[in-house]
XYZ file of C-alpha atoms in Angstrom:
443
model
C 0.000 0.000 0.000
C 2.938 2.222 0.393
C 4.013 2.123 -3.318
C 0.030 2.848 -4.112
C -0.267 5.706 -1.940
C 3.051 7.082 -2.892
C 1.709 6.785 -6.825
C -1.348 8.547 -6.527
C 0.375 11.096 -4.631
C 2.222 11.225 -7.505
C -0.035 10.567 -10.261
C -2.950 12.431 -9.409
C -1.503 15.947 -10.233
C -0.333 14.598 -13.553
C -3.428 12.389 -14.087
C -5.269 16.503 -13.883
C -2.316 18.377 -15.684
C -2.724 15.963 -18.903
C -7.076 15.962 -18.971
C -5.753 19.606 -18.731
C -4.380 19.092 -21.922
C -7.210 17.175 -22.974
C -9.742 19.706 -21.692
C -7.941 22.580 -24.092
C -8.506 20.008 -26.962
C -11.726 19.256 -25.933
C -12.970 22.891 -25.312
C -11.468 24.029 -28.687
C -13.429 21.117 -30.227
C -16.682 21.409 -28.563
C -16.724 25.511 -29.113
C -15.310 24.824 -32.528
C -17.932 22.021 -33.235
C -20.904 24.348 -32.058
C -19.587 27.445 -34.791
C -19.672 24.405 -37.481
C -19.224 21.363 -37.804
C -16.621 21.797 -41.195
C -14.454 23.735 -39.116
C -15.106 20.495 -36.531
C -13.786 18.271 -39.188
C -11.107 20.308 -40.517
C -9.615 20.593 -36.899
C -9.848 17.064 -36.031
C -7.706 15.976 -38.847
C -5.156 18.475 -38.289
C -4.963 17.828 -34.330
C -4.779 13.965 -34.525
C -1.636 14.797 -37.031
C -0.211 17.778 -34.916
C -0.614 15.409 -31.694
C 1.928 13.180 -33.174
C 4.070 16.016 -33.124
C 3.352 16.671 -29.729
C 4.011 13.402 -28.245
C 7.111 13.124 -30.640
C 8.150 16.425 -28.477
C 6.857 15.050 -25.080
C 8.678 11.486 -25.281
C 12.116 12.750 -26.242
C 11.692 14.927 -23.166
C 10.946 11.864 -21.502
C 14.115 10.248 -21.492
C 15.716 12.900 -19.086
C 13.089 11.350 -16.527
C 15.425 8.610 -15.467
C 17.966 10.808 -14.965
C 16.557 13.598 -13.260
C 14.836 10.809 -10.835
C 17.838 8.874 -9.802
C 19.829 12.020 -9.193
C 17.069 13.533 -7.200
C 17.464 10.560 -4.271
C 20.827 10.547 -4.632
C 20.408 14.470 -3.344
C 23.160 15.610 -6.638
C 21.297 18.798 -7.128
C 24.143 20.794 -9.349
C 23.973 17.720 -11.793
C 20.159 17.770 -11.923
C 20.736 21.523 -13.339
C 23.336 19.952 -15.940
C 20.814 17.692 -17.214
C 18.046 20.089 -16.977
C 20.349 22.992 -19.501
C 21.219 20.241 -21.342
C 17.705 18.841 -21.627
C 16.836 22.014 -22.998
C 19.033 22.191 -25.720
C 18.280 18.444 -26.713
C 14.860 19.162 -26.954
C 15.094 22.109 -29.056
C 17.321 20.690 -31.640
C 14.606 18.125 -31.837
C 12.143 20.590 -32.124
C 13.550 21.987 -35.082
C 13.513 18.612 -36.607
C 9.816 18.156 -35.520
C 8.920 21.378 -36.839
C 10.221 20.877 -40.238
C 8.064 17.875 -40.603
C 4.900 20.146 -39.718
C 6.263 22.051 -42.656
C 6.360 19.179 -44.772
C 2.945 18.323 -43.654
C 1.433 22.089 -44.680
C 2.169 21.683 -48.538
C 1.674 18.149 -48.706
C -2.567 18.408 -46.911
C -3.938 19.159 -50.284
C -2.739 15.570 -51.433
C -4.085 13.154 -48.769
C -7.562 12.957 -50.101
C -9.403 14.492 -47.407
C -12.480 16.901 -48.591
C -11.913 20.060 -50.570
C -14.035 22.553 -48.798
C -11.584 21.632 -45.099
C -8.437 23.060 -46.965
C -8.900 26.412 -46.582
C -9.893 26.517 -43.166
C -7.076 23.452 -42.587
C -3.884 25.233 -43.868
C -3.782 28.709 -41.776
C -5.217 26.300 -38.562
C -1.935 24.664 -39.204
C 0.100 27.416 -39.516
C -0.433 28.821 -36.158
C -0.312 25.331 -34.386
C 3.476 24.885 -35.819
C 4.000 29.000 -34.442
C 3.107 27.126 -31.302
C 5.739 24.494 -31.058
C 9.119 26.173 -29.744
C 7.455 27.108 -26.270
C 6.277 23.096 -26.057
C 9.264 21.660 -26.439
C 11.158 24.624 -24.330
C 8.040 24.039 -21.525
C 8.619 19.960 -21.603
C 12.324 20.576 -20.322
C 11.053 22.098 -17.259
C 8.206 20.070 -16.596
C 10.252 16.551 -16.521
C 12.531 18.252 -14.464
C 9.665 19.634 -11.823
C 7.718 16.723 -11.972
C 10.837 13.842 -11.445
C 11.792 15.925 -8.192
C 8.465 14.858 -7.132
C 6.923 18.297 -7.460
C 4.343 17.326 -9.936
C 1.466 19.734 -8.630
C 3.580 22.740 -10.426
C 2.775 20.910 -13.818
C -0.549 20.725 -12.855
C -1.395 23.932 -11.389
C 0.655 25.620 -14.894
C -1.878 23.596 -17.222
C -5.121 24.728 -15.077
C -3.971 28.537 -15.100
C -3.394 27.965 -19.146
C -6.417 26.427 -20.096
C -9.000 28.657 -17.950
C -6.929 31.398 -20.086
C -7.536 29.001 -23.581
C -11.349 28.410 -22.658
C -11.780 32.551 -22.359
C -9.583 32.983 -25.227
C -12.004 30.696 -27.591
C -15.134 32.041 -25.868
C -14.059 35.513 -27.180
C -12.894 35.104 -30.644
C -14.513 32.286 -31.759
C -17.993 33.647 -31.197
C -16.682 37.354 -31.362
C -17.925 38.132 -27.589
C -17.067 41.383 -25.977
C -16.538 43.713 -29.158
C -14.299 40.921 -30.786
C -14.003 39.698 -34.261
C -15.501 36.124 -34.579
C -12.745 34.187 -35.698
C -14.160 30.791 -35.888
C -11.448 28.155 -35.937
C -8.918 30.569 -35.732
C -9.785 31.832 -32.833
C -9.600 28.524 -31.278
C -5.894 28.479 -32.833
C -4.497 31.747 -31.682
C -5.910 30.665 -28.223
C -3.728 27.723 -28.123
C -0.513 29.803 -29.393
C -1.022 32.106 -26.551
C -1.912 29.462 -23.534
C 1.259 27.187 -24.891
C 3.310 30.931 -24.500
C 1.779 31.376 -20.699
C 2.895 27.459 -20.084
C 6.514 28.497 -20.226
C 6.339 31.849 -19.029
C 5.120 30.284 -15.487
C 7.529 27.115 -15.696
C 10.265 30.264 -15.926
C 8.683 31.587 -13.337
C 8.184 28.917 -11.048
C 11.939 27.982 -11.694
C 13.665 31.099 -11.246
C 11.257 32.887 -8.592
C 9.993 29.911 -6.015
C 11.870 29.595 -2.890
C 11.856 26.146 -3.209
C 13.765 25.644 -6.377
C 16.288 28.172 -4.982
C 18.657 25.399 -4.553
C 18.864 24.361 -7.800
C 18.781 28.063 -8.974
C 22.106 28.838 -7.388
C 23.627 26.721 -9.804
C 22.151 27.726 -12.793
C 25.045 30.223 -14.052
C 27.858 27.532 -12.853
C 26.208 24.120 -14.536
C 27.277 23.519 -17.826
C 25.908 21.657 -21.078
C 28.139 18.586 -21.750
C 28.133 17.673 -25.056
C 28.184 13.987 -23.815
C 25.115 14.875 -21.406
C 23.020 15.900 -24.804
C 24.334 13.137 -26.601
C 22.714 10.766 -23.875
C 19.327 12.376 -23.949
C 19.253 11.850 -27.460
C 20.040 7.910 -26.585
C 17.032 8.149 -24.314
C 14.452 10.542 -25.902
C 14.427 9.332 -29.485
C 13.461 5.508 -28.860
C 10.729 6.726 -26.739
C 9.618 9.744 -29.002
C 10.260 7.119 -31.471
C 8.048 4.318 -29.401
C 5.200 6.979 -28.623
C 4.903 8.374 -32.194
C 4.457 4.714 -33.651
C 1.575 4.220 -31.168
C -0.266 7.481 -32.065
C 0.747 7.330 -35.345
C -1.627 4.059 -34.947
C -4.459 6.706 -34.453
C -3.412 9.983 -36.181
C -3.063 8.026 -39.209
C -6.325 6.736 -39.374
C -7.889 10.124 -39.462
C -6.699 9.993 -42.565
C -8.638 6.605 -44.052
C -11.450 8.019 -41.655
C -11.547 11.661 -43.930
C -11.602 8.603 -46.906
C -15.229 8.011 -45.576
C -16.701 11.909 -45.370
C -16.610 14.597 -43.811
C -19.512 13.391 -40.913
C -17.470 10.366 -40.185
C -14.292 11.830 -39.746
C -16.305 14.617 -37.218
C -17.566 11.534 -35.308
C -13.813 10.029 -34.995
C -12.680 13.698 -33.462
C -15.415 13.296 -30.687
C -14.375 9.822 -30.007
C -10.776 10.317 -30.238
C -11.799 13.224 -27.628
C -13.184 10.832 -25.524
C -10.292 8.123 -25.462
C -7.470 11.201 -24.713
C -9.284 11.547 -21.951
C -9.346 7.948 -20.985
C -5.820 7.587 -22.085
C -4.399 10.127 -20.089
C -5.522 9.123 -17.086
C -3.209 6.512 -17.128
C -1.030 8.475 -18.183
C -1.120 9.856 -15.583
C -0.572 7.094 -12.956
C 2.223 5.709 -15.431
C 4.087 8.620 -15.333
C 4.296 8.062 -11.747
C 5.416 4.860 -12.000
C 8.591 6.066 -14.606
C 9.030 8.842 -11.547
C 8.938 5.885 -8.464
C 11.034 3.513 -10.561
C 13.443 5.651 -11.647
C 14.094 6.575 -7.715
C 14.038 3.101 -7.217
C 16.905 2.670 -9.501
C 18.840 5.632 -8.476
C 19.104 3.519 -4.916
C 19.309 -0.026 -6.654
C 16.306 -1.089 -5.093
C 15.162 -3.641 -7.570
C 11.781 -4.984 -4.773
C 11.003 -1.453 -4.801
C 11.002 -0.935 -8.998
C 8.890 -4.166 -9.018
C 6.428 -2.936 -6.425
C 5.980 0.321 -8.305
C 5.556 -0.855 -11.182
C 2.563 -3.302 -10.084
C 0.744 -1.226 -8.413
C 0.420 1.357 -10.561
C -0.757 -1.534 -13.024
C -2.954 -1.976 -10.224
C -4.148 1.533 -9.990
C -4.685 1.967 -13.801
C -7.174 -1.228 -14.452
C -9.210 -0.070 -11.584
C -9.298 3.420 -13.501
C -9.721 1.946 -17.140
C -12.708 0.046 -15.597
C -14.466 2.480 -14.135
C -13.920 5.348 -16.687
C -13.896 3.079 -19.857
C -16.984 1.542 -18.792
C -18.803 5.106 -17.912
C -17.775 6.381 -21.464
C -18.908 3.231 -22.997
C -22.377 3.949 -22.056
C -23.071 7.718 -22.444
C -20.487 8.198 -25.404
C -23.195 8.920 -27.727
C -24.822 11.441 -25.032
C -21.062 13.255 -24.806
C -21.147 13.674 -28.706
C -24.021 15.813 -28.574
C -21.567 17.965 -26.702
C -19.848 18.498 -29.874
C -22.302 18.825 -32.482
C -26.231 18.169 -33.022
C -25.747 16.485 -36.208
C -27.622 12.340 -35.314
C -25.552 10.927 -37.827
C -22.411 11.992 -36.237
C -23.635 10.899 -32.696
C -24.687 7.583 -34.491
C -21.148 6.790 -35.922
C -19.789 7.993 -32.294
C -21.878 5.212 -30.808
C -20.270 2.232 -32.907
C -16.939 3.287 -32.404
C -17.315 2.714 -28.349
C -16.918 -1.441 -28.755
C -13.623 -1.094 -30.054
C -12.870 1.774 -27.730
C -14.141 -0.357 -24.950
C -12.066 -3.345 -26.583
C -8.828 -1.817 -25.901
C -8.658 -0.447 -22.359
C -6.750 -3.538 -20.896
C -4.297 -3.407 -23.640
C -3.775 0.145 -23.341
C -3.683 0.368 -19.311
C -0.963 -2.843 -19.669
C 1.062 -0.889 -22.517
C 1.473 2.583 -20.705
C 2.161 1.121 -17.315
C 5.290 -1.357 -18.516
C 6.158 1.300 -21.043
C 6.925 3.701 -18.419
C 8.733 1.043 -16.138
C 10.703 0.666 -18.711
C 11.244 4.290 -19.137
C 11.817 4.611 -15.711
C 14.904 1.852 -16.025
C 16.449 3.895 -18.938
C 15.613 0.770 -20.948
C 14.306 1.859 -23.853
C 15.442 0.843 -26.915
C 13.208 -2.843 -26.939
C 10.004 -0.306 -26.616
C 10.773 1.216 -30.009
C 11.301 -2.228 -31.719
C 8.241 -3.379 -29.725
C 5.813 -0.443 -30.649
C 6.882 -1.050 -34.216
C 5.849 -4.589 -34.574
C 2.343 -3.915 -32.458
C 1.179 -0.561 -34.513
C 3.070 -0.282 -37.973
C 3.102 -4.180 -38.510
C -0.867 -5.497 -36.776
C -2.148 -2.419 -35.757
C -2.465 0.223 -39.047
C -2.615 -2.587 -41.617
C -5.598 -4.119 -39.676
C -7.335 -0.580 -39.604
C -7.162 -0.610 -43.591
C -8.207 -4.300 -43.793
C -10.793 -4.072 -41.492
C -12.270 -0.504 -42.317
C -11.573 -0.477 -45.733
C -10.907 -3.501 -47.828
C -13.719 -5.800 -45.792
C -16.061 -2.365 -46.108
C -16.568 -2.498 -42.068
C -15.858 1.512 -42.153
C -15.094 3.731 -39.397
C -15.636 0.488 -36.719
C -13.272 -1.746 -38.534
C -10.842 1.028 -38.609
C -11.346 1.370 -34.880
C -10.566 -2.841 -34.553
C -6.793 -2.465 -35.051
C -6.481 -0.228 -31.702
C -7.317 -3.559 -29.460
C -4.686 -6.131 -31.519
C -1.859 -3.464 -31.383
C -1.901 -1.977 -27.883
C -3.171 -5.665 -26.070
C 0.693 -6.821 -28.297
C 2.615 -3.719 -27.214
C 1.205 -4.039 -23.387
C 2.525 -8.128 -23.600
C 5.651 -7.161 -24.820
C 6.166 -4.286 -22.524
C 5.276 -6.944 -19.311
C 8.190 -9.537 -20.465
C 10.920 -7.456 -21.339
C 10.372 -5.656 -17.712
C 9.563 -8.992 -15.760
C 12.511 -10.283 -17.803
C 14.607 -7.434 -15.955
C 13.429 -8.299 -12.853
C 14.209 -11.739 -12.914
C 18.033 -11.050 -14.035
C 18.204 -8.244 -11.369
C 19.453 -6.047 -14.335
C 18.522 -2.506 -14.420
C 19.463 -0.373 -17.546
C 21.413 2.596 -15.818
C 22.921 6.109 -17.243
């Protein structure tokens, strides 16, 4: 009970900070949805492709997790600044790379067969998202740092303050409210440019201005950025970015066989996708406690104690994934009508839950042992794992299914449960294969 209480401790200010994230997705979407539902569609493509990007962004960061959490308990609070600089000029190297693929992405939207009246409100949505990017992947350096040192109510306390800014943001320009212009869908983007700039303007401030990260402050103009300190975060970061862009790229990718089927369809996969993220990152979440508790665990080469965290968050996330999977099961086609009044879309929304039900185990399973893993700084077997269980079953499955055999958007939703039930398996035996040799993958 001491590992679960110390996880939700934990976990529970993440679990909020990412259905913070969600919420800002889901409020765009819902406010979006109610202006029209093309500008609906035509941001639900474009986020399920630009959330790749994010999560490309968010698991490189990642990787500095196991080394900001087994210097914390060893109390080496000079090197956790080293890492932390040097996290931040990983990260934005590989933002630049990420970035340049969004670029990519802008000229090549006209060619991926998606409907020709969602281009033009598409492209300049697009434009402002990638505007958005430097102060993510700047933000992320902080926030691994904040969160490994056990301080993970700062991440969530910086998401709520950004999204009750995002929510007034869209209620203002979307709708044109309070002598505004009504900007429609790009209101809803220049709302999340300017809450991703407040993100990183209070992790500054947080860092720099909080007595309790005084400490580490005092060595700020002393640490230095070691070349060979980069050069192992990009060991780290890019199997995971790597492993967690496969595994979207199992959803995001879709959107694109789901625009095959029209524009209502692909408006119904936005609100379910909606729905799942918020699912998802519960155990998220939880799991991102259990990379925090491991990787202490490891700093102290206290193999019982990486075991114990790592099953009871498992533990904690199937209670959650029953519970919440279950309760959106049942009143998914009730939350659609949040989006949009359209009965064909909340029809569609309503076959896609048995697949979305399907998956939960697989999904808890994957994110728990992927994060052990993480935790371990044993992370190259997730990235040949991930590719096997969503580029070889998962995506080919979603075309056969949806497409060739004609089941549509459903059968396109039937891939999720084969590739994330494989991933989670795998996940389970490399780490219990760990265990059992008493080998844990260090700096």
């Amino acid at each position: 009970m001491k590992e679960h209480k110390a996880l939700l401790k934990l976990g529970l200010p993440i679990t909020v900070a990412q259905l913070g994230l969600t919420l800002q997705n889901l409020a765009d979407n819902v406010m979006v949805g109610r202006h029209s539902t093309e500008e609906l569609a035509a941001a639900g493509l474009v986020n399920n492709l630009f959330i790749l990007a994010i999560l490309l962004t968010l698991g490189f960061s990642i990787g500095a997790v196991s080394q900001f959490g087994s210097l914390y308990t060893q109390n080496k609070k000079e090197r956790i600044v080293e890492i932390l600089k040097s996290s931040i000029v990983a990260n934005s190297l590989q933002g630049m790379v990420i970035v340049a693929l969004l670029v990519g992405l802008y000229f090549v939207l006209p060619y991926m067969g998606q409907p020709d009246e969602l281009l033009p409100l598409m492209r300049p949505y697009l434009v402002i998202q990638i505007c958005s990017m430097p102060f993510f992947f700047l933000s992320a350096a902080f926030r691994q740092m904040t969160d490994s040192i056990n301080d993970t109510v700062v991440d969530m306390t910086v998401i709520l303050i950004a999204n009750a800014w995002n929510i007034f943001f869209n209620w203002v320009f979307i709708y044109g409210n309070l002598g505004a212009p009504e900007l429609g869908l790009m209101g809803a983007a220049w709302a999340t440019f300017t809450s991703r700039l407040i993100i990183f303007v209070l992790y500054l401030c947080v860092f720099f201005f909080r007595p309790k990260y005084k400490v580490y402050v005092q060595y700020w103009k002393t640490a230095r950025i070691h070349i060979d300190d980069v050069k192992l975060l990009n060991r780290l970061g890019w199997p995971i970015a790597i492993q967690m862009g496969m595994e979207t790229a199992s959803f995001s990718l879709t959107a694109i066989m789901i625009g095959w089927l029209g524009t209502n369809v692909l408006a119904a996969h936005q609100v379910m996708i909606n729905v799942a993220n918020a699912v998802f990152l519960t155990y998220v979440g939880i799991s991102n406690a259990v990379s925090i508790r491991v990787s202490n665990h490891n700093g102290l080469h206290n193999m019982v104690g990486v075991k114990q965290a790592a099953f009871a968050g498992w533990q904690i996330i199937l209670c959650f994934g029953l519970v919440l999977g279950t309760t959106a099961f049942f009143f998914c086609t009730e939350i659609s009508r949040l989006f949009t009044d359209s009965e064909e879309v909340s029809l569609i929304v309503g076959s896609l839950a048995i697949p979305f039900l399907l998956y939960q185990f697989g999904d808890g399973m994957q994110c728990t042992f992927s994060n052990a893993l993480r935790g371990l700084g044993d992370v190259k077997k997730l990235m040949q794992y991930s590719f096997l269980a969503y580029v070889v079953i998962s995506l080919p499955l979603s075309y056969l299914l949806g497409i060739v055999c004609g089941w549509g958007a459903t059968g396109i939703w039937m891939g999720f449960p084969f590739g994330l039930t494989t991933a989670g398996i795998l996940y389970l035996r490399r780490f219990r294969s760990l265990c059992k040799k008493s080998v844990i993958s260090n700096q």
